[in-house]
CSV table of C-alpha atoms in Angstrom, one decimal:
chain,number,residue,atom,x,y,z
A,1,MET,CA,-13.5,-25.7,-15.3
A,2,THR,CA,-13.5,-22.7,-17.8
A,3,ARG,CA,-11.9,-20.8,-19.6
A,4,SER,CA,-11.4,-17.9,-17.7
A,5,ALA,CA,-10.5,-19.6,-14.5
A,6,ASP,CA,-8.4,-22.1,-16.5
A,7,ASP,CA,-6.1,-19.6,-17.0
A,8,ALA,CA,-6.7,-17.7,-13.6
A,9,SER,CA,-5.1,-21.4,-12.2
A,10,LEU,CA,-2.0,-21.2,-14.8
A,11,HIS,CA,-1.4,-17.9,-14.0
A,12,THR,CA,-1.2,-18.3,-10.0
A,13,HIS,CA,1.1,-21.9,-11.1
A,14,ALA,CA,3.4,-20.0,-12.8
A,15,VAL,CA,3.5,-16.9,-9.9
A,16,LEU,CA,4.3,-19.6,-7.2
A,17,SER,CA,7.5,-21.1,-8.9
A,18,LEU,CA,9.1,-18.1,-10.0
A,19,VAL,CA,8.5,-17.0,-6.3
A,20,ALA,CA,9.4,-20.3,-5.6
A,21,ARG,CA,13.1,-19.1,-6.8
A,22,GLU,CA,13.0,-15.7,-6.5
A,23,PRO,CA,16.8,-16.1,-4.2
A,24,VAL,CA,16.1,-15.0,-0.3
A,25,ARG,CA,18.0,-11.4,0.2
A,26,ALA,CA,20.1,-10.1,3.6
A,27,ASP,CA,17.3,-7.5,4.0
A,28,ASP,CA,14.0,-10.1,3.7
A,29,GLN,CA,12.6,-10.4,6.4
A,30,PRO,CA,12.2,-14.3,7.9
A,31,THR,CA,8.5,-14.3,8.1
A,32,VAL,CA,5.2,-13.8,5.6
A,33,VAL,CA,6.7,-10.2,5.0
A,34,GLY,CA,9.3,-11.8,3.5
A,35,ARG,CA,7.5,-14.1,1.1
A,36,LEU,CA,6.0,-11.2,0.0
A,37,GLN,CA,9.3,-8.5,-0.3
A,38,ARG,CA,10.0,-11.8,-3.0
A,39,LEU,CA,6.7,-12.0,-4.4
A,40,CYS,CA,7.5,-7.9,-5.1
A,41,ARG,CA,10.3,-8.5,-6.4
A,42,VAL,CA,9.0,-10.8,-9.1
A,43,ALA,CA,6.4,-8.7,-10.1
A,44,ARG,CA,7.7,-5.5,-10.6
A,45,ARG,CA,10.1,-7.8,-12.9
A,46,ASP,CA,7.1,-10.1,-14.2
A,47,LEU,CA,4.5,-7.0,-14.9
A,48,ALA,CA,7.3,-4.6,-16.8
A,49,ALA,CA,5.9,-2.3,-13.8
A,50,SER,CA,8.3,0.3,-11.6
A,51,GLY,CA,7.3,-0.5,-8.9
A,52,VAL,CA,5.4,-3.0,-6.5
A,53,GLY,CA,3.7,-3.0,-3.3
A,54,VAL,CA,1.1,-5.1,-1.2
A,55,SER,CA,-0.9,-3.3,1.6
A,56,VAL,CA,-3.4,-5.0,4.5
A,57,VAL,CA,-5.9,-4.0,6.0
A,58,SER,CA,-5.0,-4.2,10.2
A,59,ASP,CA,-8.1,-6.2,12.9
A,60,ARG,CA,-8.4,-1.9,13.7
A,61,GLY,CA,-9.7,-1.6,9.7
A,62,SER,CA,-6.0,1.0,8.9
A,63,LEU,CA,-3.4,-0.4,5.9
A,64,LEU,CA,-0.2,-1.1,6.2
A,65,THR,CA,2.5,-1.7,3.8
A,66,ALA,CA,3.3,-4.8,4.7
A,67,ALA,CA,6.3,-5.1,1.1
A,68,ALA,CA,7.3,-3.1,-1.8
A,69,SER,CA,9.8,-4.5,-4.5
A,70,SER,CA,11.8,-1.5,-3.1
A,71,GLY,CA,12.2,1.1,-0.9
A,72,ARG,CA,10.8,4.5,-3.3
A,73,SER,CA,7.6,1.9,-3.8
A,74,ALA,CA,7.4,1.4,0.0
A,75,LYS,CA,7.7,5.1,0.1
A,76,ILE,CA,4.7,5.5,-2.6
A,77,GLU,CA,2.9,2.6,-1.4
A,78,GLU,CA,2.3,4.8,2.0
A,79,LEU,CA,1.6,7.7,0.3
A,80,GLN,CA,-2.4,6.4,0.4
A,81,PHE,CA,-2.6,6.1,4.4
A,82,ALA,CA,-1.0,9.4,5.0
A,83,LEU,CA,-3.8,11.0,2.2
A,84,GLY,CA,-6.3,9.1,3.4
A,85,GLU,CA,-7.2,8.3,-0.6
A,86,GLY,CA,-6.2,6.2,-3.3
A,87,PRO,CA,-6.2,3.6,-5.8
A,88,CYS,CA,-6.0,1.3,-3.6
A,89,LEU,CA,-8.3,2.4,-1.3
A,90,ALA,CA,-10.7,2.3,-3.4
A,91,ALA,CA,-9.6,-1.2,-4.9
A,92,ILE,CA,-10.2,-2.7,-1.5
A,93,ALA,CA,-13.7,-0.5,-0.4
A,94,SER,CA,-15.2,-2.0,-4.2
A,95,SER,CA,-13.6,-4.9,-4.0
A,96,ARG,CA,-12.4,-5.2,-7.9
A,97,PRO,CA,-8.7,-3.3,-9.5
A,98,VAL,CA,-8.9,-0.1,-10.1
A,99,HIS,CA,-6.9,0.6,-13.4
A,100,VAL,CA,-5.6,4.4,-13.7
A,101,PRO,CA,-3.3,4.5,-17.2
A,102,ASP,CA,-3.2,8.0,-17.5
A,103,LEU,CA,-2.8,9.1,-13.2
A,104,MET,CA,-2.7,12.5,-13.6
A,105,ALA,CA,-5.4,12.6,-16.4
A,106,GLU,CA,-7.8,10.3,-14.9
A,107,GLY,CA,-6.3,10.1,-11.2
A,108,ALA,CA,-6.1,13.8,-9.9
A,109,SER,CA,-10.4,14.1,-9.9
A,110,THR,CA,-10.8,11.2,-7.9
A,111,TRP,CA,-7.8,11.8,-6.0
A,112,PRO,CA,-6.0,15.0,-5.7
A,113,GLY,CA,-3.8,15.1,-3.1
A,114,TYR,CA,-2.0,11.2,-3.7
A,115,ALA,CA,-2.1,12.2,-7.8
A,116,ALA,CA,-0.3,15.3,-7.1
A,117,ALA,CA,2.0,12.8,-4.3
A,118,ALA,CA,2.5,10.2,-6.1
A,119,HIS,CA,3.3,12.3,-9.7
A,120,ARG,CA,6.0,13.7,-7.7
A,121,HIS,CA,7.8,10.5,-6.9
A,122,GLY,CA,6.9,9.5,-11.0
A,123,VAL,CA,4.1,7.4,-10.9
A,124,ARG,CA,2.4,7.9,-14.4
A,125,ALA,CA,0.3,4.9,-14.0
A,126,VAL,CA,-1.0,2.5,-11.2
A,127,PHE,CA,-3.1,-0.3,-10.5
A,128,ALA,CA,-4.7,-2.1,-7.4
A,129,PHE,CA,-6.2,-5.2,-7.5
A,130,PRO,CA,-7.5,-6.6,-4.3
A,131,LEU,CA,-6.9,-9.8,-2.2
A,132,ARG,CA,-9.7,-11.0,-1.0
A,133,ALA,CA,-10.2,-14.3,0.8
A,134,GLY,CA,-14.7,-14.8,0.0
A,135,ALA,CA,-16.0,-12.2,2.2
A,136,ALA,CA,-13.0,-10.3,3.8
A,137,ARG,CA,-10.8,-7.7,2.5
A,138,LEU,CA,-7.5,-8.8,3.2
A,139,GLY,CA,-5.8,-6.0,1.4
A,140,ALA,CA,-4.5,-5.2,-1.9
A,141,LEU,CA,-2.0,-6.0,-4.4
A,142,ASP,CA,-0.6,-2.2,-6.6
A,143,VAL,CA,1.4,-2.1,-9.2
A,144,TYR,CA,3.0,0.8,-10.8
A,145,ARG,CA,4.7,2.3,-13.6
A,146,ASP,CA,6.5,5.6,-14.7
A,147,GLN,CA,5.1,5.6,-18.3
A,148,PRO,CA,1.2,6.7,-18.7
A,149,GLY,CA,-0.9,3.4,-20.3
A,150,ALA,CA,-3.0,0.6,-19.8
A,151,LEU,CA,-2.1,-2.8,-18.7
A,152,SER,CA,-2.1,-5.2,-21.4
A,153,PRO,CA,-5.0,-8.5,-20.7
A,154,TRP,CA,-2.4,-11.0,-20.5
A,155,THR,CA,0.0,-8.5,-18.1
A,156,SER,CA,-4.1,-7.7,-16.0
A,157,ALA,CA,-4.9,-11.8,-15.7
A,158,ARG,CA,-1.1,-11.9,-14.3
A,159,ALA,CA,-1.3,-9.4,-12.0
A,160,LEU,CA,-4.5,-11.2,-11.4
A,161,GLY,CA,-2.6,-14.2,-10.4
A,162,PHE,CA,0.3,-12.0,-8.2
A,163,ALA,CA,-2.9,-11.2,-5.2
A,164,ASP,CA,-4.5,-14.1,-5.3
A,165,VAL,CA,-0.5,-15.7,-4.9
A,166,ALA,CA,-0.6,-12.7,-1.7
A,167,ALA,CA,-3.7,-13.7,-0.4
A,168,ARG,CA,-3.0,-17.1,-0.2
A,169,THR,CA,0.5,-16.6,1.5
A,170,MET,CA,-1.2,-14.2,4.1
A,171,LEU,CA,-4.1,-16.3,4.6
A,172,ASP,CA,-1.2,-19.8,4.9
A,173,ALA,CA,1.2,-17.1,7.8
A,174,GLN,CA,-3.0,-16.5,9.5
A,175,GLU,CA,-3.3,-20.0,10.2
A,176,SER,CA,0.0,-21.0,11.3
A,177,GLY,CA,0.2,-17.3,13.6
A,178,ALA,CA,2.5,-16.3,11.9
A,179,MET,CA,0.5,-13.3,10.2
A,180,VAL,CA,0.3,-11.0,13.7
A,181,THR,CA,4.2,-10.8,14.1
A,182,GLY,CA,4.9,-10.9,11.0
A,183,LEU,CA,3.4,-7.4,10.4
A,184,VAL,CA,3.8,-6.6,14.3
A,185,ASP,CA,6.8,-3.9,13.3
A,186,VAL,CA,4.6,-1.8,11.0
A,187,SER,CA,1.7,-2.1,13.3
A,188,GLU,CA,4.5,-0.3,15.3
A,189,THR,CA,4.7,1.8,12.9
A,190,ARG,CA,1.2,3.0,13.5
A,191,PHE,CA,0.4,3.4,16.8
A,192,GLU,CA,3.3,6.0,16.7
A,193,VAL,CA,0.4,7.5,14.5
A,194,TYR,CA,-2.6,7.3,16.5
A,195,GLN,CA,-0.6,8.4,19.4
A,196,ALA,CA,0.0,11.4,18.3
A,197,GLN,CA,-3.2,12.2,16.9
A,198,GLY,CA,-4.3,11.6,20.5
A,199,MET,CA,-2.5,14.0,21.2
A,200,VAL,CA,-3.6,16.5,18.5
A,201,MET,CA,-6.9,15.8,19.6
A,202,VAL,CA,-6.2,16.8,23.3
A,203,SER,CA,-4.3,19.9,22.0
A,204,LEU,CA,-6.2,21.4,19.6
A,205,GLY,CA,-10.4,19.9,21.0
A,206,VAL,CA,-10.7,18.4,17.8
A,207,THR,CA,-12.7,15.2,16.6
A,208,PRO,CA,-10.0,12.1,16.2
A,209,ASP,CA,-11.2,12.0,12.3
A,210,GLU,CA,-9.9,15.5,11.9
A,211,ALA,CA,-6.7,15.3,14.3
A,212,LEU,CA,-5.6,13.0,11.7
A,213,SER,CA,-7.0,14.8,8.9
A,214,ARG,CA,-4.7,17.9,10.3
A,215,ILE,CA,-1.1,15.6,10.5
A,216,ARG,CA,-2.2,14.2,7.0
A,217,ALA,CA,-2.6,17.5,5.9
A,218,HIS,CA,0.9,18.7,7.2
A,219,ALA,CA,3.0,15.5,6.6
A,220,PHE,CA,1.9,16.3,2.6
A,221,LEU,CA,2.8,20.6,3.0
A,222,VAL,CA,6.5,18.9,4.5
A,223,ASP,CA,6.8,16.6,2.1
A,224,ARG,CA,8.1,13.8,4.9
A,225,PRO,CA,6.5,10.5,5.6
A,226,LEU,CA,3.5,10.3,8.2
A,227,VAL,CA,5.6,8.1,10.5
A,228,GLU,CA,8.1,11.1,10.7
A,229,VAL,CA,6.0,14.1,11.7
A,230,ALA,CA,3.6,12.0,13.9
A,231,ALA,CA,7.5,10.7,16.4
A,232,ASP,CA,8.0,14.0,16.1
A,233,ILE,CA,4.6,15.6,17.1
A,234,ILE,CA,5.0,12.5,20.1
A,235,ALA,CA,8.8,14.0,21.2
A,236,ARG,CA,7.3,17.7,20.7
A,237,ARG,CA,9.2,19.3,18.1
A,238,LEU,CA,6.3,20.1,16.6
A,239,ILE,CA,2.7,20.9,18.3
A,240,LEU,CA,0.1,22.3,15.4
A,241,GLU,CA,-1.9,25.3,15.7
A,242,PRO,CA,-5.6,25.6,16.0
A,243,ASP,CA,-6.5,27.2,12.6
A,244,GLU,CA,-6.7,30.8,12.1
A,245,THR,CA,-9.7,30.7,12.0
A,246,GLY,CA,-10.4,28.9,15.3
A,247,SER,CA,-12.2,26.4,13.4
């Protein structure tokens, strides 16, 4: 075993021990989501972060927010699905960690919508670590900080350990059939988005991508969660109008 592999193994074992000792809270889910919730809480403290979130890739290829260290972190994690851009998506696509030590200086040109929205929520630096199983892309673990600055080599290695344990947790759950059950509530919120997308497609005569882009744009403009805007569209409390240009 090489030195780097040995260090990675040590971090993984340390993370497993920390997560095992994390107390179960009353609002923790009894499934894999609960285990990921505890992992996020431990990671926030251990990595000296302001927040940690885990997002997973669904069977349909969309991003699901599985767990977060707090409600605030869950809202920040949701931004990437709502806006369709961000370091988490980049880490999943590239299968490589994405480090953004200064969000506005380094991320604004790459993800303008996400950078501005995350900055409003107090995020100044973000680091995304892919969750992988061989060639399969499972999702990503996101680490947020409220001050700009790079991760130390130790912290970066430790974050990789948390990502490894998160991936193992998901794989174990998939083998036991608990993964689908654990994420069903999250998936239902995504179904609302797809339902609203279909309604906008019909009413405006646009493509699926254009319909989703319009819903995302409205959610961003009014600073509301995407699922809430989708629910209003489904209930016909909100009707998106065609552009004045007729596009």
